[in-house]
Short mmCIF file of C-alpha atoms and ligand atoms in Angstrom, two decimals:
data_model
loop_
_atom_site.label_atom_id
_atom_site.label_comp_id
_atom_site.label_asym_id
_atom_site.label_seq_id
_atom_site.Cartn_x
_atom_site.Cartn_y
_atom_site.Cartn_z
CA MET A 1 -3.84 24.46 22.35
CA THR A 2 -4.34 20.74 21.96
CA MET A 3 -1.24 18.65 21.57
CA GLU A 4 -2.12 15.18 20.45
CA LYS A 5 -0.07 12.02 20.76
CA THR A 6 -0.73 8.44 19.71
CA LEU A 7 0.47 5.58 21.87
CA ILE A 8 0.55 2.16 20.23
CA LEU A 9 0.25 -0.64 22.76
CA SER A 10 0.62 -4.21 21.59
CA SER A 11 -0.74 -6.77 23.95
CA GLY A 12 -2.49 -10.07 23.36
CA LYS A 13 -4.71 -10.33 20.34
CA CYS A 14 -8.01 -8.96 19.15
CA SER A 15 -10.61 -11.37 20.53
CA TRP A 16 -12.41 -11.34 17.18
CA GLY A 17 -9.74 -11.11 14.47
CA LYS A 18 -12.08 -11.90 11.58
CA CYS A 19 -12.92 -8.53 10.03
CA TYR A 20 -12.57 -8.81 6.28
CA ALA A 21 -10.05 -6.03 5.66
CA CYS A 22 -8.07 -6.26 8.87
CA GLY A 23 -4.70 -7.90 9.33
CA TRP A 24 -3.83 -6.18 12.59
CA GLY A 25 -6.49 -8.20 14.38
CA LYS A 26 -4.52 -11.35 13.56
CA LEU A 27 -1.32 -10.17 15.23
CA GLU A 28 -0.50 -11.48 18.67
CA ALA A 29 1.83 -10.16 21.35
CA PRO A 30 2.49 -11.46 24.87
CA VAL A 31 0.16 -10.15 27.56
CA ASP A 32 2.76 -8.74 29.89
CA THR A 33 1.61 -6.06 32.32
CA ASP A 34 5.15 -5.09 33.36
CA ARG A 35 6.16 -4.56 29.74
CA LEU A 36 3.02 -2.50 29.11
CA LYS A 37 3.69 -0.30 32.14
CA ALA A 38 7.29 0.21 31.05
CA ARG A 39 6.09 1.16 27.57
CA VAL A 40 3.69 3.75 28.99
CA GLU A 41 6.22 5.15 31.49
CA SER A 42 8.87 5.52 28.81
CA THR A 43 6.52 7.56 26.61
CA SER A 44 7.00 11.27 27.06
CA LEU A 45 3.72 13.03 27.74
CA LEU A 46 5.35 16.43 28.00
CA GLY A 47 2.87 19.01 26.77
CA VAL A 48 0.46 16.30 25.59
CA THR A 49 -3.17 17.19 26.21
CA LYS A 50 -4.86 14.48 24.16
CA LEU A 51 -3.65 10.89 24.13
CA LYS A 52 -4.94 8.29 21.72
CA VAL A 53 -4.26 4.64 22.46
CA PHE A 54 -4.21 2.28 19.48
CA ALA A 55 -4.25 -1.36 20.40
CA SER A 56 -5.40 -3.44 17.37
CA GLY A 57 -8.38 -4.85 19.18
CA SER A 58 -10.11 -3.74 22.37
CA PHE A 59 -8.47 -1.83 25.16
CA LEU A 60 -11.44 -2.77 27.33
CA ASP A 61 -11.03 -6.52 26.76
CA ASP A 62 -9.59 -8.04 29.97
CA LYS A 63 -7.91 -10.84 28.04
CA GLN A 64 -6.05 -8.36 25.85
CA PHE A 65 -5.39 -5.74 28.56
CA PRO A 66 -5.78 -7.11 32.09
CA ARG A 67 -8.09 -4.96 34.16
CA ALA A 68 -5.38 -4.33 36.76
CA PHE A 69 -3.24 -2.73 34.04
CA ARG A 70 -6.14 -0.57 32.83
CA GLN A 71 -6.80 0.61 36.37
CA TRP A 72 -3.11 1.48 36.80
CA PHE A 73 -3.14 3.23 33.40
CA ALA A 74 -6.25 5.28 34.27
CA GLY A 75 -4.53 6.39 37.50
CA TYR A 76 -1.33 7.23 35.62
CA ILE A 77 -3.18 9.33 33.05
CA GLY A 78 -5.30 10.92 35.81
CA GLN A 79 -2.14 12.22 37.42
CA SER A 80 -0.63 13.49 34.18
CA ARG A 81 -1.51 16.66 32.34
CA VAL A 82 -3.36 14.74 29.67
CA LYS A 83 -6.83 16.21 29.48
CA GLU A 84 -8.45 13.74 27.12
CA LEU A 85 -7.93 10.04 26.58
CA VAL A 86 -9.15 8.17 23.50
CA ILE A 87 -9.24 4.37 23.52
CA GLU A 88 -10.65 1.79 21.10
CA SER A 89 -12.96 -1.09 21.81
CA ARG A 90 -15.46 -3.46 20.30
CA PRO A 91 -18.99 -2.88 21.66
CA GLU A 92 -19.14 -6.09 23.74
CA TYR A 93 -16.41 -4.86 26.11
CA ILE A 94 -18.08 -1.52 26.75
CA THR A 95 -19.77 -2.28 30.08
CA GLN A 96 -20.61 -0.27 33.15
CA GLU A 97 -17.87 -2.13 34.97
CA SER A 98 -15.13 -1.56 32.38
CA LEU A 99 -16.01 2.13 32.10
CA SER A 100 -16.04 2.65 35.85
CA ASP A 101 -12.22 2.43 35.97
CA PHE A 102 -11.92 5.71 34.07
CA LYS A 103 -13.93 7.89 36.45
CA GLY A 104 -12.59 11.43 36.58
CA ILE A 105 -10.94 11.17 33.16
CA ARG A 106 -12.31 12.83 30.07
CA LEU A 107 -12.65 9.69 28.00
CA THR A 108 -13.66 8.96 24.44
CA VAL A 109 -14.19 5.43 23.16
CA ALA A 110 -13.69 4.81 19.46
CA ILE A 111 -15.62 1.97 17.85
CA GLY A 112 -15.16 0.62 14.35
CA LEU A 113 -18.76 0.49 13.23
CA GLU A 114 -17.57 0.44 9.59
CA CYS A 115 -21.10 0.31 8.10
CA ALA A 116 -24.58 0.74 9.59
CA ASP A 117 -26.09 -2.10 7.63
CA ASP A 118 -26.38 -5.53 9.21
CA LYS A 119 -26.22 -7.33 5.89
CA VAL A 120 -22.92 -5.68 5.05
CA LEU A 121 -21.61 -6.20 8.60
CA ARG A 122 -22.44 -9.90 8.34
CA ALA A 123 -20.71 -10.31 4.99
CA TYR A 124 -17.77 -8.29 6.29
CA HIS A 125 -17.52 -10.65 9.32
CA LYS A 126 -17.73 -7.75 11.74
CA GLY A 127 -19.15 -9.94 14.45
CA PHE A 128 -21.64 -7.42 15.82
CA THR A 129 -24.80 -5.70 14.66
CA VAL A 130 -25.85 -2.07 14.38
CA ALA A 131 -28.13 -2.57 17.40
CA GLN A 132 -25.17 -3.81 19.48
CA TRP A 133 -23.18 -0.76 18.48
CA LEU A 134 -26.11 1.50 19.40
CA LYS A 135 -26.44 -0.19 22.79
CA ALA A 136 -22.75 0.51 23.52
CA VAL A 137 -23.14 4.11 22.32
CA LYS A 138 -26.09 4.58 24.66
CA LEU A 139 -24.08 3.35 27.61
CA LEU A 140 -21.18 5.64 26.75
CA ARG A 141 -23.52 8.61 26.57
CA LYS A 142 -25.16 7.71 29.86
CA ASN A 143 -21.68 7.85 31.41
CA LYS A 144 -20.92 11.14 29.63
CA ILE A 145 -18.15 9.46 27.65
CA GLY A 146 -17.34 10.63 24.14
CA VAL A 147 -18.24 8.46 21.16
CA ARG A 148 -15.94 8.26 18.18
CA THR A 149 -17.04 6.18 15.22
CA TYR A 150 -14.94 4.76 12.43
CA VAL A 151 -16.71 4.37 9.10
CA MET A 152 -15.18 2.53 6.17
CA VAL A 153 -15.54 4.18 2.80
CA ASN A 154 -15.63 1.64 -0.07
CA ILE A 155 -16.21 -1.25 2.32
CA PRO A 156 -16.58 -4.52 0.38
CA PHE A 157 -20.23 -5.66 0.10
CA GLY A 158 -21.34 -2.05 0.70
CA ASN A 159 -22.56 0.66 -1.66
CA ALA A 160 -23.17 4.42 -1.78
CA LYS A 161 -26.59 4.09 -0.17
CA ALA A 162 -25.19 2.15 2.79
CA LEU A 163 -22.41 4.73 3.17
CA ASN A 164 -24.87 7.63 3.23
CA LYS A 165 -27.02 5.86 5.81
CA THR A 166 -23.96 5.03 7.93
CA VAL A 167 -22.54 8.55 7.93
CA ALA A 168 -25.92 10.07 8.80
CA LEU A 169 -26.36 7.70 11.76
CA ALA A 170 -22.75 8.05 12.91
CA ILE A 171 -22.99 11.86 12.87
CA ARG A 172 -26.21 11.72 14.86
CA GLU A 173 -24.87 9.32 17.51
CA SER A 174 -21.20 10.32 17.82
CA ASN A 175 -19.03 13.22 18.91
CA SER A 176 -16.65 12.55 16.06
CA VAL A 177 -16.69 10.37 12.96
CA VAL A 178 -13.69 9.20 10.97
CA LEU A 179 -14.25 8.31 7.33
CA ILE A 180 -11.51 5.83 6.53
CA ASN A 181 -10.48 4.70 3.08
CA THR A 182 -10.52 0.91 2.89
CA PHE A 183 -7.21 -0.75 2.17
CA PRO A 184 -6.63 -4.48 2.53
CA HIS A 185 -3.96 -5.52 5.00
CA ALA A 186 -1.69 -8.21 3.67
CA LYS A 187 -3.18 -10.98 5.79
CA ALA A 188 -6.78 -9.93 5.26
CA SER A 189 -9.37 -11.79 3.18
CA LEU A 190 -10.05 -8.56 1.29
CA PHE A 191 -6.66 -8.92 -0.34
CA ASP A 192 -7.95 -11.96 -2.23
CA PHE A 193 -10.95 -9.96 -3.38
CA TRP A 194 -8.63 -7.42 -4.95
CA ILE A 195 -6.44 -10.12 -6.50
CA VAL A 196 -9.40 -11.77 -8.20
CA GLY A 197 -10.70 -8.39 -9.38
CA ARG A 198 -13.91 -8.27 -7.28
CA TRP A 199 -12.96 -5.13 -5.40
CA LYS A 200 -10.45 -2.30 -5.77
CA PRO A 201 -9.14 0.26 -3.28
CA LEU A 202 -10.00 3.89 -4.03
CA ASP A 203 -7.22 6.21 -5.07
CA LYS A 204 -6.99 9.66 -3.51
CA GLY A 205 -9.16 11.40 -6.10
CA GLN A 206 -11.88 8.75 -5.91
CA PHE A 207 -11.86 8.81 -2.12
CA GLU A 208 -12.03 12.59 -1.93
CA ALA A 209 -14.91 12.68 -4.40
CA MET A 210 -16.78 10.19 -2.25
CA VAL A 211 -16.34 12.02 1.06
CA SER A 212 -16.45 15.62 -0.18
CA ARG A 213 -20.13 16.07 0.71
CA TRP A 214 -19.33 15.67 4.42
CA ALA A 215 -16.05 17.58 4.43
CA LYS A 216 -17.57 20.67 6.02
CA ASN A 217 -19.25 18.85 8.87
CA LYS A 218 -17.36 19.65 12.07
CA LYS A 219 -17.75 16.13 13.42
CA ILE A 220 -16.14 14.56 10.36
CA GLU A 221 -12.48 13.64 9.93
CA VAL A 222 -11.22 11.95 6.80
CA ASP A 223 -8.41 9.46 6.64
CA TYR A 224 -7.28 8.61 3.12
CA GLN A 225 -4.43 6.30 4.07
CA ASN A 226 -3.44 5.44 7.61
CA TYR A 227 -0.52 3.14 6.92
CA ALA A 228 2.16 2.78 4.27
CA PHE A 229 0.22 0.64 1.87
CA VAL A 230 1.86 -1.60 -0.75
CA PRO A 231 0.28 -4.78 -2.08
CA LYS A 232 2.51 -7.18 -0.19
CA ILE A 233 1.17 -10.54 -1.20
CA PRO A 234 1.39 -12.85 1.84
CA LYS A 235 4.05 -15.55 1.75
CA GLU A 236 1.54 -18.41 1.69
CA ARG A 237 -0.01 -17.04 -1.53
CA GLN A 238 3.27 -16.39 -3.31
CA GLU A 239 4.46 -18.62 -6.13
CA PHE A 240 7.25 -18.83 -8.67
CA ILE A 241 5.65 -17.53 -11.87
CA ARG A 242 7.41 -19.38 -14.63
CA GLY A 243 6.46 -19.62 -18.26
CA VAL A 244 5.38 -17.60 -21.26
CA GLY A 245 1.97 -16.62 -22.61
CA LEU A 246 -1.19 -14.92 -21.41
CA SER A 247 -1.52 -16.83 -18.13
CA CYS A 248 1.80 -15.32 -17.05
CA LEU A 249 1.35 -11.86 -18.57
CA ASP A 250 -2.14 -11.45 -17.15
CA HIS A 251 -1.23 -12.92 -13.78
CA SER A 252 -3.42 -11.48 -11.01
CA HIS A 253 -0.38 -10.73 -8.81
CA TYR A 254 1.12 -8.59 -11.59
CA ASN A 255 -2.22 -6.87 -12.22
CA VAL A 256 -2.59 -5.85 -8.58
CA TRP A 257 0.91 -4.37 -8.55
CA GLN A 258 0.45 -2.55 -11.84
CA ASP A 259 -2.76 -1.05 -10.43
CA TYR A 260 -0.75 0.04 -7.38
CA PHE A 261 2.01 1.63 -9.49
CA VAL A 262 -0.51 3.58 -11.54
CA ARG A 263 -2.97 4.73 -8.85
CA PHE A 264 -1.11 4.78 -5.53
CA TYR A 265 2.65 4.81 -6.04
CA GLU A 266 4.48 8.13 -5.92
CA LYS A 267 7.82 8.17 -7.65
CA PRO A 268 10.81 9.57 -5.73
CA ILE A 269 10.67 13.36 -6.12
CA ASP A 270 14.39 13.75 -6.90
CA LYS A 271 14.18 11.29 -9.81
CA ASP A 272 13.03 13.32 -12.77
CA ILE A 273 14.63 11.34 -15.60
CA ALA A 274 13.13 7.97 -16.46
CA LEU A 275 15.62 5.30 -17.52
CA PHE A 276 13.89 2.16 -18.77
CA LEU A 277 15.99 -0.98 -18.57
CA PRO A 278 15.55 -4.64 -19.49
CA CYS A 279 15.05 -7.33 -16.87
CA SER A 280 17.54 -10.06 -16.13
CA PHE A 281 17.36 -13.78 -15.57
CA ARG A 282 18.87 -13.35 -12.12
CA LYS A 283 16.60 -11.81 -9.51
CA PRO A 284 16.66 -9.39 -7.90
CA TYR A 285 17.86 -7.52 -10.96
CA ALA A 286 20.47 -5.50 -9.04
CA GLY A 287 22.57 -8.64 -8.49
CA SER A 288 22.62 -9.68 -12.16
CA ARG A 289 25.66 -9.20 -14.35
CA THR A 290 23.63 -7.04 -16.77
CA HIS A 291 22.53 -4.59 -14.10
CA VAL A 292 25.88 -4.54 -12.31
CA GLU A 293 27.63 -3.64 -15.60
CA ILE A 294 25.03 -1.01 -16.47
CA TYR A 295 25.28 0.47 -12.99
CA GLU A 296 29.09 0.64 -13.23
CA ALA A 297 28.79 2.42 -16.58
CA ILE A 298 26.30 5.04 -15.44
CA LYS A 299 27.04 5.65 -11.75
CA GLU A 300 29.54 8.50 -12.34
CA ALA A 301 27.29 10.45 -14.70
CA LYS A 302 26.32 13.88 -13.44
CA VAL A 303 22.67 13.09 -13.99
CA PHE A 304 22.85 9.71 -12.18
CA PRO A 305 21.12 10.91 -8.97
CA ARG A 306 18.20 12.08 -11.11
CA LEU A 307 17.79 8.78 -12.97
CA HIS A 308 14.80 6.70 -12.04
CA ARG A 309 15.65 3.21 -13.14
CA ILE A 310 12.55 1.32 -14.24
CA VAL A 311 12.69 -2.26 -15.38
CA LEU A 312 10.29 -3.44 -18.09
CA SER A 313 9.48 -7.11 -18.18
CA SER A 314 6.61 -9.61 -18.28
CA PRO A 315 5.17 -8.31 -14.94
CA GLY A 316 5.00 -4.84 -16.56
CA VAL A 317 6.61 -1.69 -15.19
CA ILE A 318 8.85 -2.20 -12.17
CA PRO A 319 10.38 0.86 -10.49
CA PHE A 320 13.84 -0.35 -9.50
CA GLU A 321 13.27 0.18 -5.77
CA PHE A 322 10.67 -2.62 -5.91
CA SER A 323 12.86 -5.15 -7.64
CA ASP A 324 13.31 -7.20 -4.47
CA TYR A 325 9.59 -7.41 -3.78
CA TYR A 326 7.48 -10.40 -4.69
CA PRO A 327 6.54 -11.13 -7.53
CA PHE A 328 9.37 -9.22 -9.20
CA ASN A 329 11.96 -11.43 -7.53
CA SER A 330 10.06 -14.63 -8.25
CA TYR A 331 9.40 -15.12 -11.92
CA ASP A 332 11.03 -16.38 -15.07
CA TRP A 333 10.03 -15.82 -18.68
CA PRO A 334 11.96 -18.39 -20.76
CA GLU A 335 12.36 -16.50 -24.04
CA TRP A 336 13.18 -19.65 -26.02
CA LEU A 337 9.57 -20.80 -25.53
CA GLU A 338 8.14 -17.68 -27.17
CA THR A 339 6.06 -18.08 -30.32
CA ASP A 340 5.07 -15.22 -32.63
CA LYS A 341 1.71 -14.96 -30.85
CA VAL A 342 3.38 -14.90 -27.44
CA LYS A 343 5.63 -12.09 -28.65
CA ARG A 344 2.64 -10.11 -29.90
CA ASP A 345 0.82 -10.59 -26.58
CA TYR A 346 3.95 -9.56 -24.69
CA ILE A 347 4.25 -6.34 -26.69
CA ARG A 348 0.56 -5.60 -26.18
CA PHE A 349 0.73 -6.07 -22.38
CA VAL A 350 3.98 -4.21 -21.82
CA LYS A 351 2.89 -1.34 -24.06
CA ALA A 352 -0.45 -0.98 -22.23
CA ARG A 353 1.25 -1.04 -18.83
CA VAL A 354 3.89 1.49 -19.86
CA LYS A 355 1.18 3.77 -21.22
CA GLU A 356 -0.84 3.63 -18.01
CA TYR A 357 2.27 4.28 -15.94
CA LEU A 358 3.43 7.22 -18.03
CA LYS A 359 0.01 8.84 -18.08
CA THR A 360 0.30 9.21 -14.29
CA HIS A 361 4.04 9.65 -13.74
CA LYS A 362 5.71 12.51 -15.54
CA TYR A 363 9.47 12.92 -16.04
CA LYS A 364 11.58 15.66 -17.60
CA ARG A 365 13.32 13.18 -19.88
CA TYR A 366 12.66 9.62 -21.05
CA LEU A 367 15.66 7.39 -21.69
CA CYS A 368 16.16 3.70 -22.22
CA TYR A 369 18.86 1.14 -22.89
CA PHE A 370 17.59 -1.68 -25.05
CA LYS A 371 18.49 -3.87 -27.99
CA TYR A 372 16.67 -2.49 -31.02
CA SER A 373 15.19 -5.91 -31.77
CA ALA A 374 13.81 -6.49 -28.24
CA GLU A 375 10.02 -6.82 -27.94
CA THR A 376 10.24 -4.73 -24.77
CA TYR A 377 11.84 -1.91 -26.73
CA ILE A 378 9.15 -2.16 -29.41
CA ALA A 379 6.46 -1.98 -26.72
CA LEU A 380 8.10 1.01 -25.01
CA LYS A 381 8.65 2.84 -28.30
CA GLU A 382 5.03 2.37 -29.33
CA ALA A 383 3.73 3.47 -25.94
CA CYS A 384 5.86 6.65 -26.06
CA ARG A 385 4.90 7.36 -29.67
CA GLU A 386 1.20 7.12 -28.83
CA LEU A 387 1.66 9.38 -25.81
CA LYS A 388 3.82 11.77 -27.86
CA ILE A 389 6.70 11.33 -25.43
CA PRO A 390 10.21 11.70 -26.86
CA LEU A 391 12.24 8.61 -26.03
CA LYS A 392 16.01 8.27 -26.39
CA ASN A 393 17.77 4.93 -26.54
CA LEU A 394 21.19 5.36 -24.92
CA LEU A 395 22.50 2.60 -27.13
CA ASP A 396 23.16 4.13 -30.54
CA GLU A 397 21.85 2.09 -33.46
CA LYS A 398 25.26 2.14 -35.13
CA VAL A 399 26.92 0.64 -32.06
CA TYR A 400 24.12 -1.87 -31.67
CA ASN A 401 24.54 -3.06 -35.26
CA GLN A 402 28.19 -3.83 -34.56
CA ILE A 403 27.49 -5.99 -31.53
CA LYS A 404 23.99 -7.34 -32.06
CA ASP A 405 25.16 -10.88 -32.76
CA GLU A 406 27.25 -11.09 -29.59
CA LYS A 407 25.99 -12.90 -26.53
CA ASN A 408 24.26 -10.32 -24.29
CA PRO A 409 25.09 -7.29 -26.47
CA LEU A 410 24.09 -4.80 -23.77
CA ILE A 411 27.13 -5.61 -21.67
CA GLN A 412 29.63 -5.56 -24.50
CA GLU A 413 32.37 -3.03 -23.85
CA SER A 414 31.44 -0.80 -26.79
CA ALA A 415 27.79 -0.71 -25.67
CA LEU A 416 28.73 0.23 -22.12
CA ILE A 417 31.10 2.94 -23.37
CA ASN A 418 28.25 4.15 -25.56
CA ILE A 419 25.72 4.48 -22.70
CA LYS A 420 28.34 6.16 -20.53
CA LYS A 421 29.17 8.71 -23.24
CA ASN A 422 25.55 9.43 -24.01
CA LEU A 423 24.75 10.02 -20.36
CA ASN A 424 27.83 12.14 -19.74
CA ARG A 425 26.69 14.48 -22.49
CA MET A 426 23.57 15.29 -20.48
CA SER A 427 23.36 17.97 -17.88
S1 LIG B 501 -10.97 -4.42 12.78
FE1 LIG B 501 -10.75 -4.39 15.00
S2 LIG B 501 -12.28 -5.87 15.70
FE2 LIG B 501 -11.95 -6.30 13.56
S3 LIG B 501 -10.34 -7.85 13.52
FE3 LIG B 501 -9.34 -5.86 13.30
S4 LIG B 501 -8.75 -5.32 15.37
FE4 LIG B 501 -10.30 -6.91 15.54
#
């Protein structure tokens, strides 16, 4: 039986670092042979028969992994019970000399071909051609070394025809082929493509539909998502989004996140009651007086652990666990600047985003705590009505009418008693 293990070794930096979707290639670590050896020696290989080394770059690049370390590593693995070693490299480092250090080891070299089309590779900034990949593959075969090829599904600048051509060639030339869904790393240029709406990652259903025709091929492996992906917008592109109107509502950073919440996000499984809440001036919301008071009023309710708090605001739908992420902690919508048109646009955007969210994410119950006059409440109510979802406002209209002229009615004592009572009635 094969027992597989992955060893992540960070050393130096990918010599290329320019691939369009890759952020790992921009990371840099010290090149320290002693540290690398200690990392390897402290990794238990008990029972491991197949070891994969991931290095964000090229294991065969002397600048990233000094040859003396590789030779030591090959000896170390040779003396272990590991039967197969898989390493990664760009084609230019696959030479007779670099391969000679692994004599006696069953070796596989994985190469990120991504797409077998030179035009796409050029636009993608891959930095090598299909012919260069083929030359490396030929050398590996001559040395009886396994070839593993990574192919990117939904690569920017590519298309279905290029994918078909790539997979056919990769199957022909490789021992194994991994079809990888393309996601943009935070520091990658592809992220900008998504932000400006020129490219979108595939969700699970779309990806599976695209790769299903190869699913039965024994050489093929599919990889829908190989890291915990969230659209973390890099610091240098972040801004404070202040103002009212369409330019704020339709902000590209909000759009990318709303796309994520609808197509990729999975709500916590234990939270089966949605509780929609208003935003607050203070960010993150959890530190605001409004949210502290609401939390104090609801935290003892029997159903509290099942409540999924979701804030509705100008960015759209914000599951509470994301409230400290940019842009949800970096915006302000000054209500006093709102005109009638701005209010209408706000209702339209929030309603559309709530609808999209609720079409994907189902709850057993749908609750909210809003002022009856709030545009957000109007948007939520309309979205639920159109989706035929029963919505309950935990602030009774009668109570609201008594306090509506107070400053911040939602944290008036009678309102908080009201939400507490209404929640306590639920089982
Ligand atoms: S994909 Fe590989 S070769 Fe390209 S930048 Fe990233 S680590 Fe380097």
